[in-house]
GROMACS .gro file of C-alpha atoms in nm:
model
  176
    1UNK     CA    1   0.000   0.000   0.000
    2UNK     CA    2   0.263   0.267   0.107
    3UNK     CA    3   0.439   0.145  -0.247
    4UNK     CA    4   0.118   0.257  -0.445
    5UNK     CA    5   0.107   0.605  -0.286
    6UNK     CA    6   0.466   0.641  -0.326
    7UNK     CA    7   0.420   0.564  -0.693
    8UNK     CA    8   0.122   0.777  -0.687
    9UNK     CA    9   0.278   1.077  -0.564
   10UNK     CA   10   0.625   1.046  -0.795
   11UNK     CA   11   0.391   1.038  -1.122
   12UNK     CA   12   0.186   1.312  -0.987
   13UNK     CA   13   0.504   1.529  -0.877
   14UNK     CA   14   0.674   1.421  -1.229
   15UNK     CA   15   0.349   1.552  -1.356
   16UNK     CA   16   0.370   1.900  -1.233
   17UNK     CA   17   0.738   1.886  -1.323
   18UNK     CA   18   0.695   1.878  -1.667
   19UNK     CA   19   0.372   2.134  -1.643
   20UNK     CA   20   0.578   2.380  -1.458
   21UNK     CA   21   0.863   2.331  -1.762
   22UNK     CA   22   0.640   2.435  -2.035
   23UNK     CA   23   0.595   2.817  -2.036
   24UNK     CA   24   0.198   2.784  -2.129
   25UNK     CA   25   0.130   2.568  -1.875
   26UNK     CA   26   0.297   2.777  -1.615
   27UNK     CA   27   0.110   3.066  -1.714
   28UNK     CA   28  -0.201   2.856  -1.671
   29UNK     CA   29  -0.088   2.791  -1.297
   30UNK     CA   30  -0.016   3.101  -1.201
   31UNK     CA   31  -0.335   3.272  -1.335
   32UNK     CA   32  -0.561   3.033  -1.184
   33UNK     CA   33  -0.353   3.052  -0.850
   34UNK     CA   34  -0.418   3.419  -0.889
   35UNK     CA   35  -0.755   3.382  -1.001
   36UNK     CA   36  -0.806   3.199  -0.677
   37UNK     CA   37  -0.695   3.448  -0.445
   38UNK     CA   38  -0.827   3.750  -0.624
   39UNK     CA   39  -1.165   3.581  -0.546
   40UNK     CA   40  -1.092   3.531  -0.188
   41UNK     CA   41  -0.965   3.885  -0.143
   42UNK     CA   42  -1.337   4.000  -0.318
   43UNK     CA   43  -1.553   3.735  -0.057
   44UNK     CA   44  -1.333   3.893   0.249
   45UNK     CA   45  -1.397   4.270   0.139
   46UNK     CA   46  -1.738   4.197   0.121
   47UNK     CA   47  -1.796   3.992   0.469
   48UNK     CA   48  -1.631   4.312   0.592
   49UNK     CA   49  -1.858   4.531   0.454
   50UNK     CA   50  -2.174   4.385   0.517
   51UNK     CA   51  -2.133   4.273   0.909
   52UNK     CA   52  -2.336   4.384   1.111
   53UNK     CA   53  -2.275   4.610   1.418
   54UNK     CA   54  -2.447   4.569   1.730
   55UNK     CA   55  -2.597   4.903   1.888
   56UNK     CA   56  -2.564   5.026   2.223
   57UNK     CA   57  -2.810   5.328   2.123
   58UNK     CA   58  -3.031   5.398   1.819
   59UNK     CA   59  -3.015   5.752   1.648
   60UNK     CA   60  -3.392   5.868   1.562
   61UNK     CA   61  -3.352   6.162   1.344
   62UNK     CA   62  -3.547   6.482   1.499
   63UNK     CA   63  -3.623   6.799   1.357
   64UNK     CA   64  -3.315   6.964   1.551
   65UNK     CA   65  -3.087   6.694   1.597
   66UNK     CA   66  -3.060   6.318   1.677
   67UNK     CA   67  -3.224   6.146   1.913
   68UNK     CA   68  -3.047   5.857   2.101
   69UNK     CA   69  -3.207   5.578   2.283
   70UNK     CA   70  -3.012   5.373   2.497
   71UNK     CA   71  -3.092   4.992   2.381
   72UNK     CA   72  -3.190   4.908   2.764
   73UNK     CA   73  -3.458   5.181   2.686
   74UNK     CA   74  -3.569   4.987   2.360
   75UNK     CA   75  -3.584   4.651   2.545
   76UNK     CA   76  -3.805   4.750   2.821
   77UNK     CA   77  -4.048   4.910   2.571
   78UNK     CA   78  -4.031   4.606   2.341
   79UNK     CA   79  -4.065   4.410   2.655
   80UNK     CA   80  -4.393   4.590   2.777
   81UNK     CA   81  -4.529   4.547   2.358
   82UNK     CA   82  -4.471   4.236   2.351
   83UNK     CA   83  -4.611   4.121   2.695
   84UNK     CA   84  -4.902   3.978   2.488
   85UNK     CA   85  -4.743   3.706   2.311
   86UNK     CA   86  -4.784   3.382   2.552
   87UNK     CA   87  -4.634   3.122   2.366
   88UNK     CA   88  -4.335   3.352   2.360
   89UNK     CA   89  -4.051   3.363   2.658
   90UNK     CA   90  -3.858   3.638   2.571
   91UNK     CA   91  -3.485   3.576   2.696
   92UNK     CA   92  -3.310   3.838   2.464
   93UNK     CA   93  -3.325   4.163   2.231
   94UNK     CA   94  -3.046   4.270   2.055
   95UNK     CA   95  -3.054   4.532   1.773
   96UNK     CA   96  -2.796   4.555   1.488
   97UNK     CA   97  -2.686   4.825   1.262
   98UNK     CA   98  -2.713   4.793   0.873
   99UNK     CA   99  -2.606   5.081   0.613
  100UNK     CA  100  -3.023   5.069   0.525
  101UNK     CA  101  -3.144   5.099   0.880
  102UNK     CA  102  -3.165   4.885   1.218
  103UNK     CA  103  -3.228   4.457   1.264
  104UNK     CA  104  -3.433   4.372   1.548
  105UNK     CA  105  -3.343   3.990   1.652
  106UNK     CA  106  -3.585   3.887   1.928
  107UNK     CA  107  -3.513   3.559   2.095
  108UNK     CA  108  -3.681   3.348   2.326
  109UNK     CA  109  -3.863   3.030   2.394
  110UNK     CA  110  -4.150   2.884   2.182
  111UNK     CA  111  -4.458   2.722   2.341
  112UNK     CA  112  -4.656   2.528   2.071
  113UNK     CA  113  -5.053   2.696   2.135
  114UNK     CA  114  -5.315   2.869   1.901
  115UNK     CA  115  -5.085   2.948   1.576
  116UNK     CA  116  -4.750   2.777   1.491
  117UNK     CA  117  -4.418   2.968   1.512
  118UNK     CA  118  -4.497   3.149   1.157
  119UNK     CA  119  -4.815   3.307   1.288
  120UNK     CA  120  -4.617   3.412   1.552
  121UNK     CA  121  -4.346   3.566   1.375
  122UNK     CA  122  -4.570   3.769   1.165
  123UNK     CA  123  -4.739   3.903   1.387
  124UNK     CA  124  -4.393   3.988   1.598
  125UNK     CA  125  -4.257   4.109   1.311
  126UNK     CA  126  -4.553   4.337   1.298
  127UNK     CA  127  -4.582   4.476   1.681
  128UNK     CA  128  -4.223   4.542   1.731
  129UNK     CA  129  -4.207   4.750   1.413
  130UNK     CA  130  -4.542   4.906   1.515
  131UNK     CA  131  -4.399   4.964   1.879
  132UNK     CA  132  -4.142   5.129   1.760
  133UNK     CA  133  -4.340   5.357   1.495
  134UNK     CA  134  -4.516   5.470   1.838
  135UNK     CA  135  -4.291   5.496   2.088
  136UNK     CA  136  -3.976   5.662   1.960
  137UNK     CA  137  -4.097   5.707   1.557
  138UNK     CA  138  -3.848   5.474   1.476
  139UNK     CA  139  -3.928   5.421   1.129
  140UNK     CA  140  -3.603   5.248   0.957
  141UNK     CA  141  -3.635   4.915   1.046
  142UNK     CA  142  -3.499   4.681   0.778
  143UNK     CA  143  -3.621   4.313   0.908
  144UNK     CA  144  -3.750   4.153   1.273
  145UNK     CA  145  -3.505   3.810   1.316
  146UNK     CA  146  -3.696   3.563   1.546
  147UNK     CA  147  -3.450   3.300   1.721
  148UNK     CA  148  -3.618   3.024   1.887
  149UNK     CA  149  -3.405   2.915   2.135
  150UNK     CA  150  -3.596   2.677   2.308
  151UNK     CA  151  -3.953   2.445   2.247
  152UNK     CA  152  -4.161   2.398   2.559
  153UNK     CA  153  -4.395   2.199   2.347
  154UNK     CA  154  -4.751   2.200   2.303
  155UNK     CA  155  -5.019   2.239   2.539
  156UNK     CA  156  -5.089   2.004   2.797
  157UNK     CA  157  -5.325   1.661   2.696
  158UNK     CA  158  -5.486   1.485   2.986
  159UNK     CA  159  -5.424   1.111   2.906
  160UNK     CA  160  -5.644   0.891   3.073
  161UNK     CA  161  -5.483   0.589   3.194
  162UNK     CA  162  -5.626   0.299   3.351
  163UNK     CA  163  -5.510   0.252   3.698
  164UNK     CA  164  -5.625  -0.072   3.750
  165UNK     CA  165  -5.462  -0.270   3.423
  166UNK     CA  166  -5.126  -0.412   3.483
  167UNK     CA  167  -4.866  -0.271   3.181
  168UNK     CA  168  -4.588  -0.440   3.336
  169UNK     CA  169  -4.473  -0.828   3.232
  170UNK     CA  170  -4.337  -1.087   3.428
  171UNK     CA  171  -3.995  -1.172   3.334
  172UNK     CA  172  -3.944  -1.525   3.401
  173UNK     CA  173  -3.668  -1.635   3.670
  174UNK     CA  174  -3.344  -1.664   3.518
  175UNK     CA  175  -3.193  -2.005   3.604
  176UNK     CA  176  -2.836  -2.094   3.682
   0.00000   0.00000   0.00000
């Protein structure tokens, strides 16, 4: 076995030998080595430049200046909104910073009840946006991210079991 890789890896480096001694072939290499990195330089530049930054406070253009509000501020209002939602534990708000405006990601713990966790998420999506059009005319909000972080389950079934039948068997004695 360690014969066959050895053999393996002479033709393939006796392979690139001769590539690498043709001047074509080089030039092949090297452009698609440079291709290669070129491409990687382009997908870095443009994770950089999309990332999103977290927010300690969110700027609400007034008519004299900026407004800031503190994100505690926003999370106790969202908070008091959003009291309503029962199958919803809310464990988190965070808010992020885009060039287009700000990302609300609410997350908590799901209880299966009336509506499945799409129901729910529209209508988060649509009181936290509305919450914020109210409170502090906060207007720029580019999306509502809902992380479930946690199923409870469903709502409680009353199974009726029979106390009296016996479920359990009777393993017979093993002998020795």
């Amino acid at each position: 076995m360690r014969e066959k890789i050895g053999e393996y890896l002479d033709y393939t480096g006796s392979a690139f030998g001769e590539m690498w001694k043709c001047e074509f072939s080089r030039g092949v290499i090297c452009g698609l080595a440079g291709y290669i990195v070129l491409v990687l330089l382009v997908h870095l530049v443009f994770a950089i430049c999309r990332r999103r930054k977290k927010c300690a406070f969110l700027f609400i253009a007034g008519p004299g200046g900026n407004i800031a509000v503190s994100l505690k501020a926003v999370t106790e209002a969202l908070r008091q909104g959003l009291s309503g939602f029962t199958q919803l534990e809310i464990t988190r708000i965070a808010v992020y910073l885009r060039k287009k405006g700000y990302i609300f990601e609410v997350r908590g713990r799901f209880k299966m009840g009336e509506s499945g966790a799409r129901e729910l998420y529209t209508a988060l999506a649509d009181a936290v946006k509305s919450r914020m059009r109210t409170v502090f005319g906060l207007d720029n909000i580019v999306r509502v991210d809902l992380k479930i972080e946690a199923y409870a389950g469903g709502p409680e079934t009353a199974v009726a079991a029979d106390a009296d039948a016996d479920t359990t068997e009777k393993l017979p004695d093993a002998e020795n």
